[in-house]
Coordinates of C-alpha atoms in Angstrom, one line a residue:
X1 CA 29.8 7.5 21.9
X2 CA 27.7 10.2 23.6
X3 CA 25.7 9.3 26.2
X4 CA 22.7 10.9 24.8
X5 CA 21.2 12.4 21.7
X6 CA 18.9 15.2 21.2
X7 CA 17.4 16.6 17.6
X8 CA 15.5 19.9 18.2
X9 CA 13.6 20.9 15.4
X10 CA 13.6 24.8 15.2
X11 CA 10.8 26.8 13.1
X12 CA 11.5 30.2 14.5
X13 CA 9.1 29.8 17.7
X14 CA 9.7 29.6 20.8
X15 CA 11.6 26.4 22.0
X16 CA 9.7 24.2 24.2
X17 CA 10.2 22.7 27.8
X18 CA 11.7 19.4 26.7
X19 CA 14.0 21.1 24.1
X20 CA 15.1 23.7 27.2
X21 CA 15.5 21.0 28.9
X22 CA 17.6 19.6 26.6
X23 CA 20.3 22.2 25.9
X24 CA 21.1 22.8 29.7
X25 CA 22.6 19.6 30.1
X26 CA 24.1 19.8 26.9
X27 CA 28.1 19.7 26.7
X28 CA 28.0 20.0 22.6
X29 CA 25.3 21.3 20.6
X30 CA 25.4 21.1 16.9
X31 CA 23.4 23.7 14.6
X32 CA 23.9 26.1 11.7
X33 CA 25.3 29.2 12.5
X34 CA 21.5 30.7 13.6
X35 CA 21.2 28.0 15.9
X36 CA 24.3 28.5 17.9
X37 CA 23.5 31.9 18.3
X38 CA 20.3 31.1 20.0
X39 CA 20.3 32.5 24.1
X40 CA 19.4 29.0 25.4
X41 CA 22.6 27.5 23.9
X42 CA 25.5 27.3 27.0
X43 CA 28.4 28.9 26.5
X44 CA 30.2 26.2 28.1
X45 CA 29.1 23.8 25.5
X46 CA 31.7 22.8 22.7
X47 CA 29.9 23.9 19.7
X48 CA 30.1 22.2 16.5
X49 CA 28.9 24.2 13.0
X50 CA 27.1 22.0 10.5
X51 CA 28.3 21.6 7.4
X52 CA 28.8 17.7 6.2
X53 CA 26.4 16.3 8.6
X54 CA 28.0 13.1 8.2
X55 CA 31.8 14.6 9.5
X56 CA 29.5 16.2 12.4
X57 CA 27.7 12.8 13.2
X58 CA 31.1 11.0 13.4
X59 CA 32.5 13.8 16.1
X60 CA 29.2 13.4 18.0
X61 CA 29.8 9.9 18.1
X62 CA 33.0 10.3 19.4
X63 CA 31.8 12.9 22.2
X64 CA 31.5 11.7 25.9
X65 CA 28.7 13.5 27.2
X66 CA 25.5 14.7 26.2
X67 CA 24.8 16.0 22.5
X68 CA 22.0 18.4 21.1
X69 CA 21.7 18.6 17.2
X70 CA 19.5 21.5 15.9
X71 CA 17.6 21.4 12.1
X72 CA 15.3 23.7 10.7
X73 CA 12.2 22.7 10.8
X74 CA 11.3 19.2 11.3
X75 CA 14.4 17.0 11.7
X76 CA 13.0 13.7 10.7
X77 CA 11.4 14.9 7.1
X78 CA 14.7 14.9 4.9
X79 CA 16.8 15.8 7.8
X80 CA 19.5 14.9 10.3
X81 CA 17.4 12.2 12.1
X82 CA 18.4 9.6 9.3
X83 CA 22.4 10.1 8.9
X84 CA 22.7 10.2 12.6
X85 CA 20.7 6.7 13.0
X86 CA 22.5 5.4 10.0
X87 CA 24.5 1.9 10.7
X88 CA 27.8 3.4 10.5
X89 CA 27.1 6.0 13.3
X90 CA 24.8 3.8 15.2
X91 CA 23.0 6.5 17.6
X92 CA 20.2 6.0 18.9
X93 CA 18.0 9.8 18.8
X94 CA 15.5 11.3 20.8
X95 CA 13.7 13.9 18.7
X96 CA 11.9 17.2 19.7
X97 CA 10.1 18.3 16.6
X98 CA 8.8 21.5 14.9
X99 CA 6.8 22.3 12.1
X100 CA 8.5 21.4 9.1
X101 CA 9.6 23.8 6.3
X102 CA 7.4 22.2 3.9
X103 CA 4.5 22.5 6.3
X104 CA 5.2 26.2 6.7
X105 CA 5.6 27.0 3.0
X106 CA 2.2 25.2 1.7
X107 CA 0.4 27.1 4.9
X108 CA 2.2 30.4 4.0
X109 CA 0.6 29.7 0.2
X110 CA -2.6 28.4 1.6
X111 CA -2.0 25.1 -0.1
X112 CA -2.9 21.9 0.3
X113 CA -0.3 19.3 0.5
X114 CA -1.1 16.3 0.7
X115 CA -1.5 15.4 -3.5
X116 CA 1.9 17.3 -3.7
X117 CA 5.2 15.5 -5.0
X118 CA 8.3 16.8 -2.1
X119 CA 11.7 16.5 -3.2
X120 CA 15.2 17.7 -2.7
X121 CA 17.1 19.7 -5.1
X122 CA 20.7 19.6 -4.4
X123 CA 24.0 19.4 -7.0
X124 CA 23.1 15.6 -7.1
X125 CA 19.5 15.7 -8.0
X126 CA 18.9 18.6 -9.4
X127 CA 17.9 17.4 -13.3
X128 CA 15.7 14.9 -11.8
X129 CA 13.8 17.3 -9.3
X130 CA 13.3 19.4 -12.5
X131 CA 11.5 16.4 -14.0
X132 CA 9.3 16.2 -11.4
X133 CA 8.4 19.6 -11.7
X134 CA 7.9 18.8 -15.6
X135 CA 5.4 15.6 -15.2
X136 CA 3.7 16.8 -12.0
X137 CA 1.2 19.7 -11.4
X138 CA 2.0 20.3 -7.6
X139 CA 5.4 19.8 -6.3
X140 CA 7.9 21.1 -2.8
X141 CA 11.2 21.5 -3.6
X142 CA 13.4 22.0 -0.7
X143 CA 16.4 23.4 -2.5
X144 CA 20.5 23.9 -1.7
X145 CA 22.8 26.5 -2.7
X146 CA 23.2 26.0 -6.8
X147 CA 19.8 24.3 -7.1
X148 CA 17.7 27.2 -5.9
X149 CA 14.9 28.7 -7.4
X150 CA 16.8 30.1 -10.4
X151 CA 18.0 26.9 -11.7
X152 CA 15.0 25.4 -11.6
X153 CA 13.5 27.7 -13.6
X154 CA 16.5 27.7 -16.0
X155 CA 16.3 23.9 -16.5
X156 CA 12.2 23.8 -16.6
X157 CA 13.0 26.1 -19.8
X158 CA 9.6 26.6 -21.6
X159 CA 7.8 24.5 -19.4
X160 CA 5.4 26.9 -17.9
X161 CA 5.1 26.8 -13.9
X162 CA 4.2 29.3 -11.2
X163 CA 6.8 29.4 -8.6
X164 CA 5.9 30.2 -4.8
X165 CA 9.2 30.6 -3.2
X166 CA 9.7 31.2 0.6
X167 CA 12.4 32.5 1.8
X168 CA 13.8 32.5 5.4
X169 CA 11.0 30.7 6.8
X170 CA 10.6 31.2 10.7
X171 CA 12.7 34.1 10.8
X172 CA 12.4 38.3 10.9
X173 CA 13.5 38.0 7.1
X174 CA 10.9 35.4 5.8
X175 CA 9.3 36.6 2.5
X176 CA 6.9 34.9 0.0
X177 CA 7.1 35.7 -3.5
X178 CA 5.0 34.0 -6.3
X179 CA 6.1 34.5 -9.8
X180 CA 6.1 32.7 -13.4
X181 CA 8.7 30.1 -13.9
X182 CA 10.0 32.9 -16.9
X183 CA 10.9 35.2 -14.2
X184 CA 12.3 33.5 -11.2
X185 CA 16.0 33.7 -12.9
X186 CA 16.0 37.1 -13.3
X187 CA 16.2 37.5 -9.5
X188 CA 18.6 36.8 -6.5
X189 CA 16.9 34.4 -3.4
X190 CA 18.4 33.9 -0.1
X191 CA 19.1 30.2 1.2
X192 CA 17.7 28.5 2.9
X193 CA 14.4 29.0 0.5
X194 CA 11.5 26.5 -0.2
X195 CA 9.9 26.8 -3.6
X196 CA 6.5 24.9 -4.4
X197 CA 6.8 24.2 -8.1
X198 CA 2.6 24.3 -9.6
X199 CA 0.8 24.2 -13.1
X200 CA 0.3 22.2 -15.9
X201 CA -3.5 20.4 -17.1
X202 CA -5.2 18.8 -13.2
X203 CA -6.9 16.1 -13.8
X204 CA -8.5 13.4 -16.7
X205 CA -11.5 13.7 -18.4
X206 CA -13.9 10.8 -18.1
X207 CA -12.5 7.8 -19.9
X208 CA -14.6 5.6 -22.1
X209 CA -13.8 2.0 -21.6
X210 CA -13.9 -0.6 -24.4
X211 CA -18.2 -0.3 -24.5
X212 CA -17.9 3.3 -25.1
X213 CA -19.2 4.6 -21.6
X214 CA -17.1 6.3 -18.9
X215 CA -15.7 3.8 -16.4
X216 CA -16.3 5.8 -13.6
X217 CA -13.3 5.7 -10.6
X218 CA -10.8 3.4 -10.6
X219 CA -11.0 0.7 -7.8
X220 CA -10.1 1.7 -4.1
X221 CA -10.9 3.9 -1.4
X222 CA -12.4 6.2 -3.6
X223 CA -13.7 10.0 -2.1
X224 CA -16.8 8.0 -0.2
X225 CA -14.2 6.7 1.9
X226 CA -11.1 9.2 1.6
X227 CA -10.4 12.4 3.6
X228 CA -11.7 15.7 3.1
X229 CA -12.0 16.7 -0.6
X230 CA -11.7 12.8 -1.5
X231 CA -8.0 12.3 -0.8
X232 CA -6.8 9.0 0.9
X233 CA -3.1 8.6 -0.4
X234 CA 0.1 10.7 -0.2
X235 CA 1.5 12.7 -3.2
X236 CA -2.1 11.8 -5.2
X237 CA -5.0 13.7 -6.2
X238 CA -8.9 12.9 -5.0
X239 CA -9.3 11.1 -8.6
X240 CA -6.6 8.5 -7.7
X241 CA -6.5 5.7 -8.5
X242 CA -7.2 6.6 -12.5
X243 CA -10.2 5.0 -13.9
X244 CA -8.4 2.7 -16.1
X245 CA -6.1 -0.4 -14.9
X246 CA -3.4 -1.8 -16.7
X247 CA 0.0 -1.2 -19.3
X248 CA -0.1 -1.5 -22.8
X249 CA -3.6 -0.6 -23.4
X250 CA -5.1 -0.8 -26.8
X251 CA -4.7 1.9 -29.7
X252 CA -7.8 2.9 -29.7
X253 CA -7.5 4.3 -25.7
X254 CA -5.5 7.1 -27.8
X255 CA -7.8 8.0 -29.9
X256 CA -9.7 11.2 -30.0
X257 CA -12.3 9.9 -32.5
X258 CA -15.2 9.0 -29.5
X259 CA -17.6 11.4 -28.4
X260 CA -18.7 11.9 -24.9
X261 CA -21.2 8.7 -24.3
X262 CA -21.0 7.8 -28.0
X263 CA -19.9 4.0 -28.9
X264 CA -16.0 3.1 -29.4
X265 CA -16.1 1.1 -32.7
X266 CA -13.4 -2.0 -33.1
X267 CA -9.7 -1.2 -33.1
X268 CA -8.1 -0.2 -36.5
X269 CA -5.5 -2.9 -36.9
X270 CA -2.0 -1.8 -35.2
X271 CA 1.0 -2.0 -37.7
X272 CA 4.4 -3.9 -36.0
X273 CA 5.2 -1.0 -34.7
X274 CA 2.4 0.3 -33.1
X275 CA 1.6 -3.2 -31.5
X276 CA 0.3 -3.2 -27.6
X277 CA 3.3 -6.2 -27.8
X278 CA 5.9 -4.5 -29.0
X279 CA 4.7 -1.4 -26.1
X280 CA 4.7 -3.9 -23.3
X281 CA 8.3 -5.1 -24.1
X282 CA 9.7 -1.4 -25.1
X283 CA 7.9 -0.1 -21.6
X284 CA 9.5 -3.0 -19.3
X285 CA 13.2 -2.2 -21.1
X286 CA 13.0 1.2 -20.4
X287 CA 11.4 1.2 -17.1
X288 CA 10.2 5.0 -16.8
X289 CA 9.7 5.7 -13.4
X290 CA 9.9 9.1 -11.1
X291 CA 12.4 11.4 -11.9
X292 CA 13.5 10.3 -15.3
X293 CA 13.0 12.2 -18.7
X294 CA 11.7 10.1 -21.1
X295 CA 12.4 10.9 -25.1
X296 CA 10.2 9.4 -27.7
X297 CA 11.1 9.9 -31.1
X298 CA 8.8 9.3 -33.6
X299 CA 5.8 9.0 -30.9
X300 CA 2.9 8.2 -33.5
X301 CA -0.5 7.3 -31.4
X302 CA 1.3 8.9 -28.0
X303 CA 0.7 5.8 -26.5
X304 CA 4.3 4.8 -25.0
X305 CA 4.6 8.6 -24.4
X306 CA 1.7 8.5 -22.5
X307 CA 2.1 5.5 -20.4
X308 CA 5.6 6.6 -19.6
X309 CA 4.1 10.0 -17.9
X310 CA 1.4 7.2 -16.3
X311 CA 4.3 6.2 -14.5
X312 CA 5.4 9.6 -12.9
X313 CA 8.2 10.3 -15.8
X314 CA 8.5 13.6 -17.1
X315 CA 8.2 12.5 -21.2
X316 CA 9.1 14.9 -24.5
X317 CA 7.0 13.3 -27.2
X318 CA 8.7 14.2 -30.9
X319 CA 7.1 13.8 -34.4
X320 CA 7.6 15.6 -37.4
X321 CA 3.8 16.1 -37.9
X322 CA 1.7 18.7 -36.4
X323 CA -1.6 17.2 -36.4
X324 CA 0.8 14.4 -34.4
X325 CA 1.6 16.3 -31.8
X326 CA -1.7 17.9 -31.4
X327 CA -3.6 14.7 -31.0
X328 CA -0.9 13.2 -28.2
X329 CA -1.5 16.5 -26.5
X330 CA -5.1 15.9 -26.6
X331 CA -4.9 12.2 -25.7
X332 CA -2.7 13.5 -22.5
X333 CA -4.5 15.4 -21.2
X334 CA -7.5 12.8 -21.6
X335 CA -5.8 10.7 -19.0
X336 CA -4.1 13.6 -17.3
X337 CA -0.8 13.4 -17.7
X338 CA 1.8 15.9 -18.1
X339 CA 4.0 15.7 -21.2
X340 CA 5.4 17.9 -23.9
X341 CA 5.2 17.5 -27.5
X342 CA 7.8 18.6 -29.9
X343 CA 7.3 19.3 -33.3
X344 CA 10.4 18.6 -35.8
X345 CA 12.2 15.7 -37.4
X346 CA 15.1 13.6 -35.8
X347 CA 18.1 13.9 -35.4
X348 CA 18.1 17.5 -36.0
X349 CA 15.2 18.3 -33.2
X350 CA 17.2 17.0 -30.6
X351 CA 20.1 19.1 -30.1
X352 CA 18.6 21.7 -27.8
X353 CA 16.3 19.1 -25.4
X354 CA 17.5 18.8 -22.4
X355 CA 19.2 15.3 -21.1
X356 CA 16.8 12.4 -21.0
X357 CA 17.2 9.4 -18.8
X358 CA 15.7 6.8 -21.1
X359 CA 14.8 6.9 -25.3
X360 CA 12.5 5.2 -27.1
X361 CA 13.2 5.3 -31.2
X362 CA 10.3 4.7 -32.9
X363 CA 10.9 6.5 -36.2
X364 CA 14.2 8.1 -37.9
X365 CA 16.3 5.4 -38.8
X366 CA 19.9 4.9 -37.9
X367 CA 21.1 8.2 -38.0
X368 CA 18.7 9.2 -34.8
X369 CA 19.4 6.1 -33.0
X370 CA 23.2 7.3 -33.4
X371 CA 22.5 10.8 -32.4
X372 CA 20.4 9.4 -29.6
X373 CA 23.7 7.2 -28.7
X374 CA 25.7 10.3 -28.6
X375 CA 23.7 11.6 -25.9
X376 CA 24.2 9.0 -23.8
X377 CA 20.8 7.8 -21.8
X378 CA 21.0 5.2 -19.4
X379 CA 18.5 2.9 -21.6
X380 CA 17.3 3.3 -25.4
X381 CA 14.9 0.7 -26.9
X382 CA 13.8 0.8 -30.8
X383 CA 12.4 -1.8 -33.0
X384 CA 13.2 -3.1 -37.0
X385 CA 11.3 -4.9 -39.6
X386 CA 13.8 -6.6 -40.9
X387 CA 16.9 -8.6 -39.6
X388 CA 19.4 -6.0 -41.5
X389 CA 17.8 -3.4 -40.2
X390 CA 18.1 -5.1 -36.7
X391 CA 21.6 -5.7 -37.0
X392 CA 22.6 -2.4 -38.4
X393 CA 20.8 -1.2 -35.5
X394 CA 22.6 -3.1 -32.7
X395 CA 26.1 -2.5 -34.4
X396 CA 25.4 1.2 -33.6
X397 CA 24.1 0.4 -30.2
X398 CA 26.9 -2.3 -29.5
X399 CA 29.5 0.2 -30.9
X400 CA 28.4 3.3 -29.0
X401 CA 28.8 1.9 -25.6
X402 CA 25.5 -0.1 -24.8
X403 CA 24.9 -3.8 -24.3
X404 CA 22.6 -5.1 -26.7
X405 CA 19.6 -7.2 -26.6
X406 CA 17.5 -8.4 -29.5
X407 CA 14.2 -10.7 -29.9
X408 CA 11.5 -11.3 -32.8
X409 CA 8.0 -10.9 -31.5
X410 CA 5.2 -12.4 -33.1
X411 CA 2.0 -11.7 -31.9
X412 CA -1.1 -12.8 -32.9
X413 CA -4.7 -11.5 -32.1
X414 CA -7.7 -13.7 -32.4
X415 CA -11.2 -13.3 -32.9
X416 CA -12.6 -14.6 -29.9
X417 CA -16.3 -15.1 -31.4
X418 CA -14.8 -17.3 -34.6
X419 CA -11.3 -18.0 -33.0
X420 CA -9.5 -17.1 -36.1
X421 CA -6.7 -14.5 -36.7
X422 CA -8.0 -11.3 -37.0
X423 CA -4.3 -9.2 -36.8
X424 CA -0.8 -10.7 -37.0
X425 CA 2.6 -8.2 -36.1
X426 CA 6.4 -9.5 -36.6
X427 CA 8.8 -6.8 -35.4
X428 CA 12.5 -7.0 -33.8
X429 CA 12.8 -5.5 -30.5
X430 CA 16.0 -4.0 -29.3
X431 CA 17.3 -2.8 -26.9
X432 CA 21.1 -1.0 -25.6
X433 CA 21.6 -0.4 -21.5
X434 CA 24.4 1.8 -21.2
X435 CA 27.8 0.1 -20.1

């Protein structure tokens, strides 16, 4: 193993002492092809060209003698510093940094960061750091060759973004360019190339709790006790956390029937299907979470829809009603969320979305939850009146690949003044997870 380890984070200025210091007594130093040609590094150094950073690791840890390893920017924010430490190598690091190519493409845009979602686009992840980009209005995007700027934009489709995409940070060829997400593709970027992904609605409108009034900042730090501008937590806005707690929340939180300080009447009675139940149970099979693309199909009220995106998913809400979609929209952007709406009827709208990770059927029948099955998500969850339709259901779920789960919930809500029933709901739940 090599007697000593050294990560020098390079951002195009000039090294320091330590990282000087460094290369001299190097006898192998490990870099891109801009980093070997650097004047400091020895010529009688073996020199090692990175490529798989984990076949470079193992020959380090093979080297007798001392090692430098050169990243762009700063090596211990998605860089080298973790494979090298990883068990199977074992090395233990020391680590000159530099700013970081994120760092330098929010200051070249004059950005803030710190409410911005940072991930890695490569062959791997690309689809889900598109998703991202669809359920979140500020994202960095450090990108790979074949999940570059253009791709992104491909994949976002009509999703409108503004693209500021930096290329050659730190180096005589660095250019900024900002352009809609419509006409990044129609251009040619150089690698490497950091791309901050922006746009969509910002933040929710007051929310009017159960007595009608708004309820006024969720509980925590709050801007009093945040930093500058109200911010206290990485990757969120000043207004985090949102103003209302809790899953499942009550129809009428969808609503768009309250005016601003005006009195939120009693909710309408929920059909089976619309039950805060029935939500709860579909939300915990499908798990949404950061990353995924949610489908719902037949979204009604928006609700799941909207608690999905609450989660960090990127969501496609689909109804064959107008008036539908507009009102999700609406509701969205009431708790500031991202989501799309599509307007059509299942299964024939859902040929040109793009993948999705997770579905949720709430209208259409078999023939969509068989469609949906074709397209093969990791989870789908649906629900029946009846036990026919239940087991019609889970025969095309069984038979299309998925394991399939089944229960009868039957809820009841009570009138807490009287204590009698007030609302009843019997519905089967279902649910497939991809085998």
């Amino acid at each position: 193993m090599a007697d000593r380890v050294t990560v020098i984070g390079w951002d195009g200025s000039p090294l320091s002492g330590a990282a000087r210091s460094a290369i001299g007594a190097a006898t192998l130093v490990a870099g891109a092809a801009h980093h070997l040609q650097l004047p400091e590094v020895p010529s009688r150094a073996e020199q090692v060209r990175l490529g798989s950073v984990s076949l470079a690791a193992q020959r380090i840890a093979r080297h007798r003698g001392t090692a430098v390893v050169f990243a762009d920017g700063d090596p211990g924010f998605f860089g080298v510093v973790r494979t090298l430490r990883a068990p199977e190598h074992g090395m233990e690091v020391e680590v000159v940094p530099a700013v970081s190519s994120m760092a330098a493409a929010f200051a070249r845009a004059g950005m803030p960061w710190d409410d911005a979602q940072l991930v890695v686009a490569n062959s791997r992840t690309l689809r889900h750091a598109v998703n991202v980009c669809r359920a979140h209005t500020k994202v960095g995007v450090l990108t790979s060759p074949g999940a570059g700027p253009a791709e992104l934009a491909l994949l976002l489709g009509p999703v409108h973004r503004t693209f500021v995409i930096c290329e050659a940070l730190g180096t005589s060829q660095e250019q900024v360019t900002v352009l809609t997400s419509d006409k990044v593709a129609d251009h040619s970027w150089r690698d490497p190339n950091v791309v901050i992904v922006s746009g969509g609605s910002t933040g929710p409108a007051p929310h009017h709790g159960p007595a009608g009034h708004p309820s006024g900042p969720g509980p925590g730090p709050g801007g009093a006790q945040g930093g500058p501008g109200g911010a206290w937590l990485a990757a969120h806005g000043p207004d985090y956390p949102p103003a209302v707690r809790g899953w499942a929340l009550p129809l009428s939180h969808y609503t768009d029937d309250v005016p601003p300080g005006g009195e939120q009447g009693p909710a309408a009675p929920a059909r089976g299907s619309e039950s805060q139940q029935l939500r709860a149970g579909q939300l915990a099979r499908l798990g949404p979470r950061i990353g995924d693309l949610v489908w719902d199909i037949g979204a009604g009220s928006g609700a799941l829809a909207i608690e999905s995106a609450r989660f960090g998913a990127a969501v496609i809400a689909v109804d064959h009603d107008m008036d539908t979609c507009a009102r999700i929209a609406a509701a969205a952007r009431r708790f500031g969320v991202q989501l799309d709406t599509v307007h059509g009827t299942a299964p024939q709208v859902l040929e040109d979305l793009p993948e999705p990770d997770v579905v949720r059927v709430g209208g259409g029948g078999i023939p969509t939850v068989t469609a949906v099955v074709d397209r093969r998500p990791g989870r789908i969850v649906t629900h029946a009146a009846t036990r026919d339709e239940a087991e019609a259901i889970g025969r095309a779920l069984g038979e299309g690949g998925y394991a399939v789960e089944c229960a009868l919930l039957q809820s009841v809500e009570l009138d807490t003044s009287e204590w009698v029933e007030s609302e009843r709901a019997v519905v089967f739940l279902l649910s497939g997870v991809r085998i």
